[in-house]
Amino acid sequence: MKKIALIVPALMLVMAGCSKHEEAGKGSTQVVAKVNGNEITVHQLNFALSKAGKIDQAQLKPASEKVLQQMVDIELLKQKALDAKLDRDPNVLQVLEATKQQLLAQAYMQKVAAKQAAPSSDDIKKFYDTHPELFSERNVYVIQEFVVKDGNQHASDIEAGISAAKTADDLGKWLKDNNYVFNANASRKAAEQLPLDLLKKLNTLKAGDTLIVKGPDALVLLFLAKVDRQPVDVEKAKPVIQQYLVNSGQQTLIKNEVAALRKEAKVEFYGDFSTMTLNSSDATVPGASAPAAAKPELPVATPAAEPAGEPTHNKSIEKGLSGL
């Protein structure tokens, strides 16, 4: 199946756009190449180029030639695959069908997401005012992290022992002197890069304080070495907030649509799953490539310590503010 996973994306591209004589009759100017009689059109080339990202005008010709060379190779491989009747292989058919389902579901999600209206100025201002920790009171934190193996069992002793520590070196020395096994790392994180729960706790501290968090496998000591106030005014924040609200609204629209579809559908489970029932309240945005989907990226200091279910802010906020 690994070989199939490598072949299928290319195979899908060719089957979708480079089948024999699909563009016949539309004029020879649309054909940019013929491979054993099969046509590759300028529309297919432009589509492939669009997937390569932004290309400078000066690089357009060489980039087009490179992509076209790749499309010829793909067409040749597709033809040999068809000669070998791989299009009838059960594993290939299964992957193609799964890919088709995902593409169709994605297309419908994009159609639903397109209904999301742009947020008003009042919506943007309200979000700005209700999240001072991200904007008007935004901080950048320099954190020294100590991950203490088996520290949860001695949390009270460690908390009492490090209470007098004034520097990260003091904290590390105490841990060594008391024979604790630990790893130390330093990180610099802006407010938008931190999980909400951790951000709220850090905002109550000052430089020189230590936050102690119990993780599933270790005790995490977060020594706050430095706090830099770097506010973002409302004008600079507007495009960032607008994108976040659009993304969030699109996700809500899709989730509500899936919930409605679940409610209206007749779904039956069989075999080992015969006792299952479909619950519309469990609806989620399916697929990692759904519109506006955001995968939280937790900072180095917090993976073990972060409570389950507590999200970071949408990636559009982190990306937008990092560019300011």
Coordinates of C-alpha atoms in Angstrom, one line a residue:
M1 CA 0.0 0.0 0.0
K2 CA 3.0 2.4 0.4
K3 CA 3.7 2.1 -3.3
I4 CA 0.1 2.8 -4.1
A5 CA 0.1 5.8 -1.8
L6 CA 2.9 7.2 -3.9
I7 CA 1.3 6.5 -7.2
V8 CA -2.3 7.5 -6.6
P9 CA -1.9 11.3 -6.2
A10 CA -0.2 11.5 -9.6
L11 CA -2.6 9.0 -11.1
M12 CA -5.6 11.0 -9.9
L13 CA -4.2 14.2 -11.5
V14 CA -3.7 12.5 -14.8
M15 CA -7.1 10.6 -14.8
A16 CA -8.8 13.9 -13.9
G17 CA -7.3 16.0 -16.6
C18 CA -5.2 14.1 -19.2
S19 CA -7.4 11.3 -20.5
K20 CA -7.3 10.6 -24.2
H21 CA -8.9 13.3 -26.5
E22 CA -10.9 14.9 -23.7
E23 CA -10.1 18.3 -25.1
A24 CA -10.5 17.4 -28.7
G25 CA -12.4 19.8 -30.8
K26 CA -11.5 22.9 -28.6
G27 CA -8.8 24.1 -31.0
S28 CA -5.2 23.1 -31.4
T29 CA -4.0 26.2 -29.5
Q30 CA -5.2 24.7 -26.3
V31 CA -3.0 21.6 -26.6
V32 CA 0.5 22.0 -25.2
A33 CA 1.7 18.4 -25.7
K34 CA 0.6 15.1 -27.0
V35 CA 1.9 11.9 -25.3
N36 CA 1.4 8.8 -27.5
G37 CA -1.7 10.6 -28.8
N38 CA -3.0 11.7 -25.5
E39 CA -3.4 15.5 -25.1
I40 CA -2.2 17.8 -22.3
T41 CA -4.0 21.1 -22.6
V42 CA -3.0 24.6 -21.5
H43 CA -5.9 24.5 -18.9
Q44 CA -4.4 21.4 -17.3
L45 CA -0.9 23.0 -17.3
N46 CA -2.3 26.2 -15.7
F47 CA -4.0 24.1 -13.0
A48 CA -0.8 22.3 -12.2
L49 CA 1.1 25.6 -12.1
S50 CA -1.5 27.1 -9.7
K51 CA -0.6 24.3 -7.2
A52 CA 3.1 25.5 -7.3
G53 CA 2.3 28.8 -5.5
K54 CA 3.2 32.3 -6.6
I55 CA 5.6 32.4 -9.5
D56 CA 7.4 35.6 -10.6
Q57 CA 6.7 36.6 -14.2
A58 CA 10.3 36.2 -15.1
Q59 CA 10.2 32.6 -13.9
L60 CA 6.9 31.7 -15.5
K61 CA 8.3 30.2 -18.7
P62 CA 11.0 27.9 -17.1
A63 CA 8.5 26.9 -14.4
S64 CA 5.9 26.1 -17.0
E65 CA 8.4 24.0 -19.0
K66 CA 9.4 22.1 -15.8
V67 CA 5.9 21.4 -14.8
L68 CA 5.0 20.3 -18.3
Q69 CA 7.9 17.9 -18.3
Q70 CA 6.6 16.4 -15.1
M71 CA 3.1 16.1 -16.6
V72 CA 4.5 14.2 -19.5
D73 CA 6.2 11.8 -17.1
I74 CA 3.0 11.3 -15.2
E75 CA 1.0 10.7 -18.4
L76 CA 3.6 8.1 -19.5
L77 CA 3.3 6.4 -16.1
K78 CA -0.5 6.5 -16.3
Q79 CA -0.5 4.9 -19.7
K80 CA 1.7 2.0 -18.5
A81 CA -0.5 1.6 -15.4
L82 CA -3.5 1.3 -17.6
D83 CA -1.7 -1.2 -19.9
A84 CA -1.0 -3.2 -16.8
K85 CA -4.6 -3.0 -15.8
L86 CA -3.7 -1.3 -12.5
D87 CA -6.9 0.7 -12.8
R88 CA -8.7 -2.6 -11.9
D89 CA -6.5 -3.4 -9.0
P90 CA -8.7 -3.7 -5.8
N91 CA -6.3 -1.7 -3.7
V92 CA -5.9 1.1 -6.3
L93 CA -9.7 1.2 -6.8
Q94 CA -10.2 1.5 -3.0
V95 CA -7.7 4.4 -2.7
L96 CA -9.2 6.2 -5.8
E97 CA -12.7 5.9 -4.3
A98 CA -11.6 7.2 -0.9
T99 CA -9.8 10.1 -2.6
K100 CA -12.9 10.9 -4.7
Q101 CA -15.1 10.9 -1.6
Q102 CA -12.7 13.2 0.2
L103 CA -12.6 15.6 -2.8
L104 CA -16.3 15.7 -3.1
A105 CA -16.8 16.3 0.6
Q106 CA -14.1 19.0 0.5
A107 CA -15.9 20.7 -2.4
Y108 CA -19.2 20.8 -0.5
M109 CA -17.5 22.1 2.6
Q110 CA -16.0 24.9 0.6
K111 CA -19.5 25.7 -0.8
V112 CA -20.9 25.9 2.7
A113 CA -18.0 27.9 4.0
A114 CA -18.4 30.5 1.2
K115 CA -21.7 31.6 2.8
Q116 CA -19.7 33.1 5.7
A117 CA -20.1 36.9 5.6
A118 CA -17.2 39.2 6.4
P119 CA -17.2 40.4 10.1
S120 CA -18.4 43.9 10.8
S121 CA -16.2 46.6 12.3
D122 CA -18.1 46.2 15.6
D123 CA -17.3 42.5 15.6
I124 CA -13.6 43.1 15.1
K125 CA -13.5 45.8 17.8
K126 CA -15.4 43.6 20.2
F127 CA -12.9 40.7 19.7
Y128 CA -10.0 43.2 20.1
D129 CA -11.4 44.5 23.4
T130 CA -12.2 41.1 24.9
H131 CA -8.7 39.7 24.2
P132 CA -6.3 42.3 25.6
E133 CA -3.8 39.5 26.3
L134 CA -3.4 39.1 22.5
F135 CA -3.4 42.7 21.5
S136 CA -3.4 45.8 23.8
E137 CA -1.6 43.9 26.6
R138 CA 0.3 41.4 24.4
N139 CA 3.4 40.0 26.0
V140 CA 6.4 38.0 24.7
Y141 CA 7.7 35.6 27.3
V142 CA 11.2 34.2 27.7
I143 CA 10.6 30.9 29.5
Q144 CA 13.1 28.4 31.0
E145 CA 11.5 25.0 31.2
F146 CA 12.5 22.2 33.5
V147 CA 10.8 18.8 32.8
V148 CA 11.3 16.7 36.0
K149 CA 11.0 13.0 35.5
D150 CA 8.8 11.4 38.1
G151 CA 8.4 14.8 39.6
N152 CA 4.6 14.5 40.1
Q153 CA 5.3 12.1 43.0
H154 CA 7.3 14.8 44.8
A155 CA 5.4 17.9 43.6
S156 CA 5.0 19.4 47.1
D157 CA 8.6 18.9 48.1
I158 CA 9.8 20.4 44.8
E159 CA 7.5 23.4 45.2
A160 CA 8.8 24.1 48.7
G161 CA 12.4 23.5 47.7
I162 CA 12.5 25.9 44.8
S163 CA 10.5 28.6 46.5
A164 CA 13.7 30.6 47.2
A165 CA 15.1 30.2 43.7
K166 CA 15.6 33.7 42.1
T167 CA 17.1 32.6 38.8
A168 CA 16.9 29.6 36.4
D169 CA 20.4 28.6 37.6
D170 CA 19.2 28.5 41.2
L171 CA 16.3 26.3 40.2
G172 CA 18.5 23.9 38.2
K173 CA 21.1 23.7 40.9
W174 CA 18.5 22.8 43.5
L175 CA 17.1 20.0 41.3
K176 CA 20.7 18.6 40.8
D177 CA 21.6 18.9 44.5
N178 CA 18.4 16.9 45.3
N179 CA 19.1 14.2 42.6
Y180 CA 16.1 14.9 40.4
V181 CA 16.4 13.8 36.8
F182 CA 15.3 16.6 34.5
N183 CA 15.7 18.2 31.0
A184 CA 16.0 21.9 30.6
N185 CA 15.0 24.0 27.6
A186 CA 14.6 27.7 26.8
S187 CA 12.0 29.2 24.6
R188 CA 10.7 32.6 23.6
K189 CA 6.9 32.7 22.9
A190 CA 4.5 35.4 22.1
A191 CA 1.0 35.4 23.6
E192 CA -0.7 34.1 20.5
Q193 CA 1.6 31.1 20.4
L194 CA 0.5 29.9 23.9
P195 CA -2.5 27.8 24.9
L196 CA -5.2 29.9 26.5
D197 CA -5.0 28.1 29.8
L198 CA -1.3 28.6 30.1
L199 CA -1.5 32.2 28.9
K200 CA -4.0 33.1 31.7
K201 CA -1.6 31.7 34.3
L202 CA 1.5 33.4 32.9
N203 CA -0.3 36.7 32.9
T204 CA -0.6 36.5 36.7
L205 CA 3.2 36.1 37.1
K206 CA 6.1 38.5 37.0
A207 CA 9.7 37.9 35.8
G208 CA 11.5 35.6 38.3
D209 CA 8.4 33.5 39.2
T210 CA 8.0 29.8 38.5
L211 CA 4.8 28.1 37.3
I212 CA 4.5 24.4 38.3
V213 CA 2.3 22.3 36.1
K214 CA 1.6 18.6 36.5
G215 CA 1.8 16.7 33.2
P216 CA 0.9 13.0 32.5
D217 CA 4.5 11.8 32.6
A218 CA 6.5 14.6 34.3
L219 CA 6.4 17.7 36.4
V220 CA 7.0 20.8 34.4
L221 CA 8.6 23.9 36.0
L222 CA 8.3 27.0 33.9
F223 CA 10.6 29.8 35.1
L224 CA 9.6 33.1 33.7
A225 CA 12.9 34.7 32.9
K226 CA 11.6 37.8 31.1
V227 CA 8.4 39.5 30.0
D228 CA 8.4 42.0 27.1
R229 CA 5.3 44.1 26.5
Q230 CA 4.7 44.3 22.8
P231 CA 1.1 45.6 22.2
V232 CA -0.6 45.6 18.9
D233 CA -3.0 48.5 18.1
V234 CA -6.4 47.9 16.7
E235 CA -5.6 49.1 13.2
K236 CA -2.8 46.6 12.8
A237 CA -4.9 43.9 14.4
K238 CA -7.9 44.3 12.2
P239 CA -6.9 42.1 9.3
V240 CA -5.7 39.4 11.7
I241 CA -9.0 39.4 13.6
Q242 CA -11.0 39.6 10.5
Q243 CA -9.3 36.4 9.1
Y244 CA -9.8 34.7 12.5
L245 CA -13.5 35.5 12.6
V246 CA -14.0 34.4 9.0
N247 CA -12.2 31.1 9.7
S248 CA -14.1 30.5 12.9
G249 CA -17.4 31.3 11.3
Q250 CA -16.7 28.9 8.4
Q251 CA -15.9 26.1 10.8
T252 CA -19.2 26.8 12.7
L253 CA -21.2 26.7 9.4
I254 CA -19.6 23.4 8.4
K255 CA -20.1 21.8 11.8
N256 CA -23.8 22.9 11.8
E257 CA -24.3 21.6 8.3
V258 CA -22.8 18.2 9.2
A259 CA -25.0 18.1 12.4
A260 CA -28.1 18.8 10.3
L261 CA -27.1 16.1 7.8
R262 CA -26.6 13.6 10.6
K263 CA -30.0 14.5 12.0
E264 CA -31.8 14.0 8.7
A265 CA -29.9 10.9 7.6
K266 CA -30.9 7.3 8.1
V267 CA -27.7 5.6 9.3
E268 CA -27.5 1.9 10.4
F269 CA -24.6 0.1 11.9
Y270 CA -23.9 -3.6 11.6
G271 CA -21.6 -6.3 13.0
D272 CA -19.3 -5.3 15.8
F273 CA -20.8 -1.7 15.5
S274 CA -24.4 -2.7 15.7
T275 CA -24.9 -1.0 19.1
M276 CA -23.7 2.3 17.8
T277 CA -26.1 5.2 17.3
L278 CA -25.5 8.5 15.4
N279 CA -25.4 11.5 17.6
S280 CA -25.7 14.8 15.9
S281 CA -24.0 16.6 18.8
D282 CA -20.8 14.7 17.9
A283 CA -20.6 16.4 14.5
T284 CA -17.1 17.8 13.7
V285 CA -15.5 19.4 10.7
P286 CA -14.2 16.2 8.8
G287 CA -10.9 16.1 7.1
A288 CA -7.7 18.0 7.9
S289 CA -8.0 20.1 4.7
A290 CA -11.4 21.5 5.6
P291 CA -11.7 25.3 5.0
A292 CA -10.2 27.3 7.9
A293 CA -9.1 24.2 9.7
A294 CA -6.4 25.0 12.3
K295 CA -4.0 22.6 13.9
P296 CA -2.8 24.1 17.2
E297 CA 1.0 24.1 17.5
L298 CA 1.9 23.9 21.2
P299 CA 5.0 25.6 22.4
V300 CA 8.0 23.5 23.4
A301 CA 7.4 24.2 27.1
T302 CA 3.9 22.9 27.4
P303 CA 3.0 19.6 25.5
A304 CA 3.0 17.5 28.6
A305 CA 1.4 20.1 30.8
E306 CA -1.4 21.3 28.6
P307 CA -4.9 20.2 29.7
A308 CA -6.7 18.2 27.1
G309 CA -9.3 20.1 25.1
E310 CA -7.8 23.6 25.8
P311 CA -7.0 25.0 22.3
T312 CA -4.5 27.6 21.2
H313 CA -5.9 30.5 19.2
N314 CA -6.5 30.0 15.5
K315 CA -3.3 29.7 13.5
S316 CA -4.4 32.8 11.5
I317 CA -3.9 34.9 14.6
E318 CA -0.4 33.5 15.3
K319 CA 0.7 33.9 11.7
G320 CA -0.8 37.3 11.4
L321 CA 0.7 38.8 14.5
S322 CA 4.1 37.3 13.8
G323 CA 4.2 39.4 10.7
L324 CA 3.6 42.7 12.4

